[in-house]
């Protein structure tokens, strides 16, 4: 090892406190990135497994109107396939599927909420075993034969069996299509621990049809085509490196098979689930990268300050013959040592943090996707490699400017300690370039990835401006406090003088607080908009729903006509495709006196009147670029009235379409629902409806509203955790900066103490300065947070989800941001202040001589 390199390493050993803080900053940033990527990889793997459990190796689906296919059409397609004719001639397998949901008995001591459900997968055991691994082959323990021979028999997944305490040979009570059935559990299907959730059961096709009320119908036909696949390898790798950044179009390329049947790519048909997952994952990944960016701010500040403190030493080395390249290499070697130590610690911390985040993310996914809940971390090496690469390469990248500046300066300039000062002109040019980039990224056609790039550019520009802005702000405070006592003026002046060391940490605090404010405003805007939407949607006191295939709609109408009911809204809902996109169709009719908005919050089209035309949900209307007065694409079997308007919807990726009930003379099987507006006490009407339609699910809408808002709050809980982590990283950086300032000022404080100043004065100075810097950071962060929230609300949400939000300004959030900044500043200054308070004057002077 060269003498010069040993000198650099000795410096790191001497400045142990500063080195520890720099390593901690990198470690926390890397830990958050690794943890978020591990959880994202686990959720992605859980969703893949959940999809492949039920979909198997099928590459395409044959679907029909209302996601229903007459059973006779399967026989026709299979005969054509056997004869090598038609669009399915090249298929390797085609198998029929019936899929639906049944209700399980409530578990003891279960929390209030919807009843637990079980997915029923009806298959033909003779043909399905070659497509799905969970389907037993004929002769394999006689499982397939028993499914065919035993009435009302199923294979239950092992996790659900354990949760319910059901053993093979026992019966499981379920409710489907308004009828209770006792299903015989023949055996369990092993499922592993990667996915938890509502579970599934495999049944014979005929059993599933009768159980779900779909006799004579299929849900879909699974097809295995040789050209089918999971997409380009490069695209899948990009999804793993940058979770959520790749969102495929929801437009499905379908082949028309005649009679309303379509052959669609399975991966494209599941895009609505993938798009929601990608947006949620991208939200987590963006916050994880924010924490790392704040950590890199810290390493940049530490190395820049370290270089500035040793400019005279570097000048002497240059005068003794050390070349610029050797000096630059030594500084980068210091950064490499810090990066390797911080990254190694961060990888360990990331694994621990991922375990804590897993439960929150799992609860979120289960609330969004019902049968997907993450059970274990996935053994994916990409998050570890990405965290290591970002930690090491990022640290070297932020160390490069300081190393280059010190190496490029002449020895004489170094000995006057004037190198490394940033040029205001270059700073202004960089800020202008970043703001221009943000403007370009917000132009139409850049997608929500462009909107996120704009947020990053705005935050980076604000970080570059933080130093001058804080200096100007504190300068104005200094001028305003000119007549105040000397101690007050000294706090302000020392804070300005210390910005060379604390400026980067204050910038990190500004970015962290601004991001928290921006996300907080977005979440409050989202919650307020969703609450107003749900209040309108659930305005009816009672809601009644009949499962698909269940009887009782006529009996419900008879009760409503006999009873004293002010009015009701009747809907018949089913899934279909519109212009190649999956859509939820609701056939609508209003009776009697109902609210003018009909439970819909209009965005365009004036007064809501679904009986006068077609109303499209905002995401669907944006995807199809349709507005009031436009012609609606044709739906097979339906009359397509013109578009009357658009309404708000904050559901899943599948859009919604509301049509008059008479627009579809012979609709496919669907779910019937009634929104009821009784006069007076609704309980007598509820009792009469339960007696007339035992299969119906009758609930009070106020319960649905509370449940929906609780799911919303749970979804964004993990966002709050990551915002807190970013704030912790910023507080660590400010602690390092204030500790360094305290070390620099020990000589000055020592002389003041020898002149009779009390030992509380230096500690008070450190705390007051930290509080002033934190307040300045909060003042700058609040408008920056509003700008971030504006981009999130007006661009990211619209481009990612297709919905608009009502912008909210929660005053409590701004007060909370100021308090958080103050807590971070004072908390960071507490340890340096305590050390100054307990140190004797002789120790302060001795430390100052040792550092000279």
mmCIF file of N, CA and C in Angstrom, residues 26-124:
data_model
loop_
_atom_site.group_PDB
_atom_site.id
_atom_site.type_symbol
_atom_site.label_atom_id
_atom_site.label_comp_id
_atom_site.label_asym_id
_atom_site.label_seq_id
_atom_site.Cartn_x
_atom_site.Cartn_y
_atom_site.Cartn_z
ATOM 1 N N UNK A 26 -25.281 6.090 4.405
ATOM 2 C CA UNK A 26 -25.340 5.178 3.261
ATOM 3 C C UNK A 26 -26.103 3.914 3.636
ATOM 4 N N UNK A 27 -25.837 3.388 4.830
ATOM 5 C CA UNK A 27 -26.462 2.127 5.240
ATOM 6 C C UNK A 27 -27.975 2.256 5.307
ATOM 7 N N UNK A 28 -28.474 3.361 5.881
ATOM 8 C CA UNK A 28 -29.930 3.525 5.986
ATOM 9 C C UNK A 28 -30.545 3.644 4.598
ATOM 10 N N UNK A 29 -29.890 4.431 3.709
ATOM 11 C CA UNK A 29 -30.415 4.558 2.350
ATOM 12 C C UNK A 29 -30.442 3.234 1.608
ATOM 13 N N UNK A 30 -29.347 2.479 1.670
ATOM 14 C CA UNK A 30 -29.291 1.180 0.994
ATOM 15 C C UNK A 30 -30.295 0.215 1.613
ATOM 16 N N UNK A 31 -30.433 0.247 2.931
ATOM 17 C CA UNK A 31 -31.364 -0.662 3.600
ATOM 18 C C UNK A 31 -32.794 -0.432 3.125
ATOM 19 N N UNK A 32 -33.186 0.835 2.988
ATOM 20 C CA UNK A 32 -34.552 1.116 2.546
ATOM 21 C C UNK A 32 -34.764 0.629 1.113
ATOM 22 N N UNK A 33 -33.776 0.888 0.226
ATOM 23 C CA UNK A 33 -33.913 0.449 -1.166
ATOM 24 C C UNK A 33 -34.005 -1.080 -1.244
ATOM 25 N N UNK A 34 -33.123 -1.778 -0.528
ATOM 26 C CA UNK A 34 -33.134 -3.242 -0.555
ATOM 27 C C UNK A 34 -34.433 -3.782 0.027
ATOM 28 N N UNK A 35 -34.885 -3.201 1.137
ATOM 29 C CA UNK A 35 -36.118 -3.682 1.765
ATOM 30 C C UNK A 35 -37.312 -3.498 0.838
ATOM 31 N N UNK A 36 -37.413 -2.321 0.228
ATOM 32 C CA UNK A 36 -38.543 -2.054 -0.667
ATOM 33 C C UNK A 36 -38.497 -2.987 -1.869
ATOM 34 N N UNK A 37 -37.305 -3.183 -2.449
ATOM 35 C CA UNK A 37 -37.210 -4.069 -3.606
ATOM 36 C C UNK A 37 -37.484 -5.522 -3.232
ATOM 37 N N UNK A 38 -37.050 -5.937 -2.045
ATOM 38 C CA UNK A 38 -37.349 -7.300 -1.606
ATOM 39 C C UNK A 38 -38.854 -7.508 -1.442
ATOM 40 N N UNK A 39 -39.517 -6.531 -0.832
ATOM 41 C CA UNK A 39 -40.962 -6.651 -0.642
ATOM 42 C C UNK A 39 -41.679 -6.591 -1.989
ATOM 43 N N UNK A 40 -41.206 -5.706 -2.881
ATOM 44 C CA UNK A 40 -41.807 -5.644 -4.215
ATOM 45 C C UNK A 40 -41.628 -6.967 -4.961
ATOM 46 N N UNK A 41 -40.412 -7.528 -4.886
ATOM 47 C CA UNK A 41 -40.163 -8.812 -5.550
ATOM 48 C C UNK A 41 -41.049 -9.902 -4.961
ATOM 49 N N UNK A 42 -41.238 -9.864 -3.649
ATOM 50 C CA UNK A 42 -42.080 -10.873 -3.009
ATOM 51 C C UNK A 42 -43.539 -10.715 -3.417
ATOM 52 N N UNK A 43 -44.026 -9.469 -3.483
ATOM 53 C CA UNK A 43 -45.414 -9.260 -3.896
ATOM 54 C C UNK A 43 -45.607 -9.634 -5.363
ATOM 55 N N UNK A 44 -44.605 -9.321 -6.188
ATOM 56 C CA UNK A 44 -44.697 -9.692 -7.603
ATOM 57 C C UNK A 44 -44.720 -11.216 -7.758
ATOM 58 N N UNK A 45 -43.889 -11.909 -6.985
ATOM 59 C CA UNK A 45 -43.851 -13.367 -7.051
ATOM 60 C C UNK A 45 -45.142 -13.972 -6.507
ATOM 61 N N UNK A 46 -45.690 -13.365 -5.443
ATOM 62 C CA UNK A 46 -46.946 -13.878 -4.889
ATOM 63 C C UNK A 46 -48.082 -13.736 -5.896
ATOM 64 N N UNK A 47 -48.120 -12.607 -6.592
ATOM 65 C CA UNK A 47 -49.172 -12.415 -7.583
ATOM 66 C C UNK A 47 -48.985 -13.343 -8.775
ATOM 67 N N UNK A 48 -47.719 -13.596 -9.147
ATOM 68 C CA UNK A 48 -47.469 -14.537 -10.243
ATOM 69 C C UNK A 48 -47.924 -15.940 -9.858
ATOM 70 N N UNK A 49 -47.588 -16.358 -8.635
ATOM 71 C CA UNK A 49 -47.969 -17.702 -8.193
ATOM 72 C C UNK A 49 -49.486 -17.815 -8.091
ATOM 73 N N UNK A 50 -50.120 -16.759 -7.542
ATOM 74 C CA UNK A 50 -51.579 -16.796 -7.425
ATOM 75 C C UNK A 50 -52.235 -16.906 -8.787
ATOM 76 N N UNK A 51 -51.657 -16.216 -9.785
ATOM 77 C CA UNK A 51 -52.205 -16.285 -11.139
ATOM 78 C C UNK A 51 -51.950 -17.650 -11.762
ATOM 79 N N UNK A 52 -50.737 -18.191 -11.592
ATOM 80 C CA UNK A 52 -50.400 -19.453 -12.234
ATOM 81 C C UNK A 52 -51.071 -20.646 -11.550
ATOM 82 N N UNK A 53 -51.408 -20.503 -10.268
ATOM 83 C CA UNK A 53 -52.157 -21.578 -9.618
ATOM 84 C C UNK A 53 -53.451 -21.861 -10.368
ATOM 85 N N UNK A 54 -54.181 -20.789 -10.678
ATOM 86 C CA UNK A 54 -55.488 -20.960 -11.301
ATOM 87 C C UNK A 54 -55.401 -20.955 -12.817
ATOM 88 N N UNK A 55 -54.382 -20.296 -13.382
ATOM 89 C CA UNK A 55 -54.271 -20.233 -14.838
ATOM 90 C C UNK A 55 -53.372 -21.286 -15.428
ATOM 91 N N UNK A 56 -52.459 -21.849 -14.639
ATOM 92 C CA UNK A 56 -51.563 -22.886 -15.124
ATOM 93 C C UNK A 56 -50.690 -22.406 -16.266
ATOM 94 N N UNK A 57 -50.501 -23.252 -17.269
ATOM 95 C CA UNK A 57 -49.634 -22.926 -18.402
ATOM 96 C C UNK A 57 -50.410 -22.311 -19.562
ATOM 97 N N UNK A 58 -51.680 -21.987 -19.354
ATOM 98 C CA UNK A 58 -52.477 -21.390 -20.424
ATOM 99 C C UNK A 58 -51.869 -20.058 -20.840
ATOM 100 N N UNK A 59 -51.747 -19.863 -22.138
ATOM 101 C CA UNK A 59 -51.211 -18.606 -22.680
ATOM 102 C C UNK A 59 -52.315 -17.684 -23.154
ATOM 103 N N UNK A 60 -53.493 -18.247 -23.493
ATOM 104 C CA UNK A 60 -54.604 -17.452 -24.000
ATOM 105 C C UNK A 60 -55.903 -17.936 -23.372
ATOM 106 N N UNK A 61 -56.900 -17.079 -23.434
ATOM 107 C CA UNK A 61 -58.240 -17.415 -22.973
ATOM 108 C C UNK A 61 -59.237 -17.165 -24.097
ATOM 109 N N UNK A 62 -60.223 -18.033 -24.178
ATOM 110 C CA UNK A 62 -61.397 -17.755 -24.997
ATOM 111 C C UNK A 62 -62.463 -17.208 -24.060
ATOM 112 N N UNK A 63 -62.945 -16.000 -24.338
ATOM 113 C CA UNK A 63 -63.946 -15.348 -23.484
ATOM 114 C C UNK A 63 -65.169 -15.009 -24.317
ATOM 115 N N UNK A 64 -66.269 -14.806 -23.618
ATOM 116 C CA UNK A 64 -67.513 -14.443 -24.278
ATOM 117 C C UNK A 64 -68.143 -13.243 -23.620
ATOM 118 N N UNK A 65 -69.278 -12.773 -24.126
ATOM 119 C CA UNK A 65 -69.965 -11.635 -23.518
ATOM 120 C C UNK A 65 -70.296 -11.916 -22.058
ATOM 121 N N UNK A 66 -69.998 -10.939 -21.218
ATOM 122 C CA UNK A 66 -70.240 -11.143 -19.797
ATOM 123 C C UNK A 66 -69.319 -12.155 -19.165
ATOM 124 N N UNK A 67 -68.198 -12.426 -19.824
ATOM 125 C CA UNK A 67 -67.279 -13.459 -19.343
ATOM 126 C C UNK A 67 -68.001 -14.776 -19.116
ATOM 127 N N UNK A 68 -68.924 -15.106 -20.036
ATOM 128 C CA UNK A 68 -69.652 -16.370 -19.985
ATOM 129 C C UNK A 68 -69.674 -16.965 -21.396
ATOM 130 N N UNK A 69 -69.533 -18.292 -21.483
ATOM 131 C CA UNK A 69 -69.543 -18.991 -22.765
ATOM 132 C C UNK A 69 -70.567 -20.119 -22.682
ATOM 133 N N UNK A 70 -71.501 -20.199 -23.609
ATOM 134 C CA UNK A 70 -72.420 -21.358 -23.614
ATOM 135 C C UNK A 70 -71.632 -22.659 -23.741
ATOM 136 N N UNK A 71 -71.994 -23.640 -22.951
ATOM 137 C CA UNK A 71 -71.235 -24.880 -22.890
ATOM 138 C C UNK A 71 -71.132 -25.558 -24.263
ATOM 139 N N UNK A 72 -72.179 -25.422 -25.101
ATOM 140 C CA UNK A 72 -72.156 -26.050 -26.409
ATOM 141 C C UNK A 72 -71.079 -25.489 -27.322
ATOM 142 N N UNK A 73 -70.687 -24.240 -27.109
ATOM 143 C CA UNK A 73 -69.652 -23.648 -27.958
ATOM 144 C C UNK A 73 -68.302 -24.315 -27.717
ATOM 145 N N UNK A 74 -68.060 -24.796 -26.495
ATOM 146 C CA UNK A 74 -66.792 -25.491 -26.231
ATOM 147 C C UNK A 74 -66.714 -26.777 -27.056
ATOM 148 N N UNK A 75 -67.825 -27.500 -27.124
ATOM 149 C CA UNK A 75 -67.825 -28.746 -27.912
ATOM 150 C C UNK A 75 -67.532 -28.453 -29.384
ATOM 151 N N UNK A 76 -68.092 -27.360 -29.916
ATOM 152 C CA UNK A 76 -67.834 -26.997 -31.307
ATOM 153 C C UNK A 76 -66.359 -26.644 -31.521
ATOM 154 N N UNK A 77 -65.809 -25.840 -30.610
ATOM 155 C CA UNK A 77 -64.406 -25.448 -30.746
ATOM 156 C C UNK A 77 -63.485 -26.653 -30.609
ATOM 157 N N UNK A 78 -63.828 -27.578 -29.730
ATOM 158 C CA UNK A 78 -62.955 -28.743 -29.540
ATOM 159 C C UNK A 78 -62.975 -29.652 -30.777
ATOM 160 N N UNK A 79 -64.154 -29.799 -31.383
ATOM 161 C CA UNK A 79 -64.219 -30.610 -32.597
ATOM 162 C C UNK A 79 -63.412 -29.963 -33.727
ATOM 163 N N UNK A 80 -63.506 -28.623 -33.843
ATOM 164 C CA UNK A 80 -62.722 -27.930 -34.870
ATOM 165 C C UNK A 80 -61.228 -28.059 -34.585
ATOM 166 N N UNK A 81 -60.873 -28.006 -33.310
ATOM 167 C CA UNK A 81 -59.446 -28.133 -32.942
ATOM 168 C C UNK A 81 -58.936 -29.533 -33.290
ATOM 169 N N UNK A 82 -59.724 -30.554 -32.972
ATOM 170 C CA UNK A 82 -59.331 -31.925 -33.293
ATOM 171 C C UNK A 82 -59.161 -32.114 -34.805
ATOM 172 N N UNK A 83 -59.979 -31.395 -35.564
ATOM 173 C CA UNK A 83 -59.905 -31.510 -37.022
ATOM 174 C C UNK A 83 -58.841 -30.597 -37.624
ATOM 175 N N UNK A 84 -58.134 -29.831 -36.775
ATOM 176 C CA UNK A 84 -57.105 -28.924 -37.272
ATOM 177 C C UNK A 84 -57.661 -27.736 -38.013
ATOM 178 N N UNK A 85 -58.838 -27.272 -37.602
ATOM 179 C CA UNK A 85 -59.479 -26.156 -38.289
ATOM 180 C C UNK A 85 -59.607 -24.963 -37.342
ATOM 181 N N UNK A 86 -59.789 -23.769 -37.937
ATOM 182 C CA UNK A 86 -60.095 -22.566 -37.170
ATOM 183 C C UNK A 86 -58.879 -21.950 -36.516
ATOM 184 N N UNK A 87 -59.133 -20.913 -35.686
ATOM 185 C CA UNK A 87 -58.064 -20.147 -35.037
ATOM 186 C C UNK A 87 -57.305 -20.970 -34.002
ATOM 187 N N UNK A 88 -57.912 -22.029 -33.504
ATOM 188 C CA UNK A 88 -57.271 -22.830 -32.450
ATOM 189 C C UNK A 88 -56.561 -24.059 -33.012
ATOM 190 N N UNK A 89 -56.356 -24.117 -34.321
ATOM 191 C CA UNK A 89 -55.768 -25.314 -34.935
ATOM 192 C C UNK A 89 -54.374 -25.593 -34.398
ATOM 193 N N UNK A 90 -53.597 -24.535 -34.078
ATOM 194 C CA UNK A 90 -52.228 -24.723 -33.618
ATOM 195 C C UNK A 90 -52.128 -24.882 -32.103
ATOM 196 N N UNK A 91 -53.243 -24.844 -31.409
ATOM 197 C CA UNK A 91 -53.207 -24.938 -29.950
ATOM 198 C C UNK A 91 -52.732 -26.319 -29.507
ATOM 199 N N UNK A 92 -51.971 -26.344 -28.414
ATOM 200 C CA UNK A 92 -51.521 -27.610 -27.841
ATOM 201 C C UNK A 92 -52.582 -28.199 -26.911
ATOM 202 N N UNK A 93 -53.306 -27.334 -26.210
ATOM 203 C CA UNK A 93 -54.356 -27.787 -25.303
ATOM 204 C C UNK A 93 -55.482 -26.766 -25.319
ATOM 205 N N UNK A 94 -56.708 -27.222 -25.167
ATOM 206 C CA UNK A 94 -57.835 -26.349 -24.853
ATOM 207 C C UNK A 94 -58.664 -27.057 -23.791
ATOM 208 N N UNK A 95 -58.949 -26.349 -22.703
ATOM 209 C CA UNK A 95 -59.665 -26.967 -21.582
ATOM 210 C C UNK A 95 -60.715 -25.988 -21.069
ATOM 211 N N UNK A 96 -61.880 -26.484 -20.660
ATOM 212 C CA UNK A 96 -62.947 -25.612 -20.145
ATOM 213 C C UNK A 96 -62.707 -25.275 -18.672
ATOM 214 N N UNK A 97 -63.163 -24.106 -18.252
ATOM 215 C CA UNK A 97 -62.989 -23.656 -16.874
ATOM 216 C C UNK A 97 -64.261 -22.959 -16.412
ATOM 217 N N UNK A 98 -64.663 -23.249 -15.199
ATOM 218 C CA UNK A 98 -65.707 -22.489 -14.501
ATOM 219 C C UNK A 98 -65.081 -21.952 -13.224
ATOM 220 N N UNK A 99 -65.157 -20.657 -13.034
ATOM 221 C CA UNK A 99 -64.530 -20.041 -11.865
ATOM 222 C C UNK A 99 -65.519 -19.104 -11.193
ATOM 223 N N UNK A 100 -65.563 -19.163 -9.880
ATOM 224 C CA UNK A 100 -66.450 -18.294 -9.117
ATOM 225 C C UNK A 100 -66.059 -18.289 -7.650
ATOM 226 N N UNK A 101 -66.834 -17.580 -6.860
ATOM 227 C CA UNK A 101 -66.521 -17.392 -5.450
ATOM 228 C C UNK A 101 -67.678 -17.860 -4.586
ATOM 229 N N UNK A 102 -67.347 -18.554 -3.504
ATOM 230 C CA UNK A 102 -68.347 -18.953 -2.518
ATOM 231 C C UNK A 102 -67.985 -18.327 -1.179
ATOM 232 N N UNK A 103 -68.970 -18.256 -0.308
ATOM 233 C CA UNK A 103 -68.789 -17.629 1.002
ATOM 234 C C UNK A 103 -68.542 -18.705 2.052
ATOM 235 N N UNK A 104 -67.508 -18.488 2.855
ATOM 236 C CA UNK A 104 -67.177 -19.415 3.941
ATOM 237 C C UNK A 104 -67.853 -18.982 5.227
ATOM 238 N N UNK A 105 -68.022 -19.889 6.173
ATOM 239 C CA UNK A 105 -68.548 -19.486 7.493
ATOM 240 C C UNK A 105 -67.578 -18.509 8.152
ATOM 241 N N UNK A 106 -68.087 -17.500 8.854
ATOM 242 C CA UNK A 106 -67.185 -16.552 9.527
ATOM 243 C C UNK A 106 -66.346 -17.250 10.588
ATOM 244 N N UNK A 107 -65.084 -16.829 10.676
ATOM 245 C CA UNK A 107 -64.191 -17.429 11.660
ATOM 246 C C UNK A 107 -64.486 -16.868 13.043
ATOM 247 N N UNK A 108 -64.254 -17.660 14.100
ATOM 248 C CA UNK A 108 -64.492 -17.161 15.460
ATOM 249 C C UNK A 108 -63.632 -15.938 15.755
ATOM 250 N N UNK A 109 -64.231 -14.980 16.440
ATOM 251 C CA UNK A 109 -63.534 -13.752 16.847
ATOM 252 C C UNK A 109 -62.963 -12.997 15.659
ATOM 253 N N UNK A 110 -63.608 -13.121 14.492
ATOM 254 C CA UNK A 110 -63.131 -12.403 13.310
ATOM 255 C C UNK A 110 -63.489 -10.931 13.425
ATOM 256 N N UNK A 111 -62.633 -10.074 12.851
ATOM 257 C CA UNK A 111 -62.876 -8.643 12.863
ATOM 258 C C UNK A 111 -64.069 -8.318 11.964
ATOM 259 N N UNK A 112 -64.776 -7.214 12.252
ATOM 260 C CA UNK A 112 -65.898 -6.841 11.384
ATOM 261 C C UNK A 112 -65.426 -6.624 9.951
ATOM 262 N N UNK A 113 -66.244 -6.999 9.002
ATOM 263 C CA UNK A 113 -65.866 -6.851 7.601
ATOM 264 C C UNK A 113 -66.595 -7.870 6.764
ATOM 265 N N UNK A 114 -66.260 -7.923 5.490
ATOM 266 C CA UNK A 114 -66.940 -8.877 4.602
ATOM 267 C C UNK A 114 -66.632 -10.307 5.007
ATOM 268 N N UNK A 115 -67.525 -11.242 4.727
ATOM 269 C CA UNK A 115 -67.278 -12.641 5.103
ATOM 270 C C UNK A 115 -66.122 -13.216 4.291
ATOM 271 N N UNK A 116 -65.422 -14.212 4.833
ATOM 272 C CA UNK A 116 -64.324 -14.837 4.064
ATOM 273 C C UNK A 116 -64.869 -15.585 2.864
ATOM 274 N N UNK A 117 -64.084 -15.614 1.809
ATOM 275 C CA UNK A 117 -64.526 -16.254 0.563
ATOM 276 C C UNK A 117 -63.520 -17.300 0.117
ATOM 277 N N UNK A 118 -63.956 -18.134 -0.813
ATOM 278 C CA UNK A 118 -63.135 -19.204 -1.358
ATOM 279 C C UNK A 118 -63.368 -19.241 -2.867
ATOM 280 N N UNK A 119 -62.296 -19.252 -3.636
ATOM 281 C CA UNK A 119 -62.407 -19.349 -5.088
ATOM 282 C C UNK A 119 -62.608 -20.808 -5.486
ATOM 283 N N UNK A 120 -63.651 -21.065 -6.256
ATOM 284 C CA UNK A 120 -63.933 -22.399 -6.771
ATOM 285 C C UNK A 120 -63.460 -22.469 -8.216
ATOM 286 N N UNK A 121 -62.609 -23.430 -8.504
ATOM 287 C CA UNK A 121 -62.108 -23.639 -9.859
ATOM 288 C C UNK A 121 -62.672 -24.957 -10.374
ATOM 289 N N UNK A 122 -63.628 -24.882 -11.303
ATOM 290 C CA UNK A 122 -64.208 -26.070 -11.883
ATOM 291 C C UNK A 122 -63.461 -26.487 -13.142
ATOM 292 N N UNK A 123 -62.983 -27.730 -13.189
ATOM 293 C CA UNK A 123 -62.160 -28.204 -14.304
ATOM 294 C C UNK A 123 -62.650 -29.571 -14.757
ATOM 295 N N UNK A 124 -62.186 -29.938 -15.947
ATOM 296 C CA UNK A 124 -62.375 -31.303 -16.441
ATOM 297 C C UNK A 124 -61.111 -32.082 -16.104
#
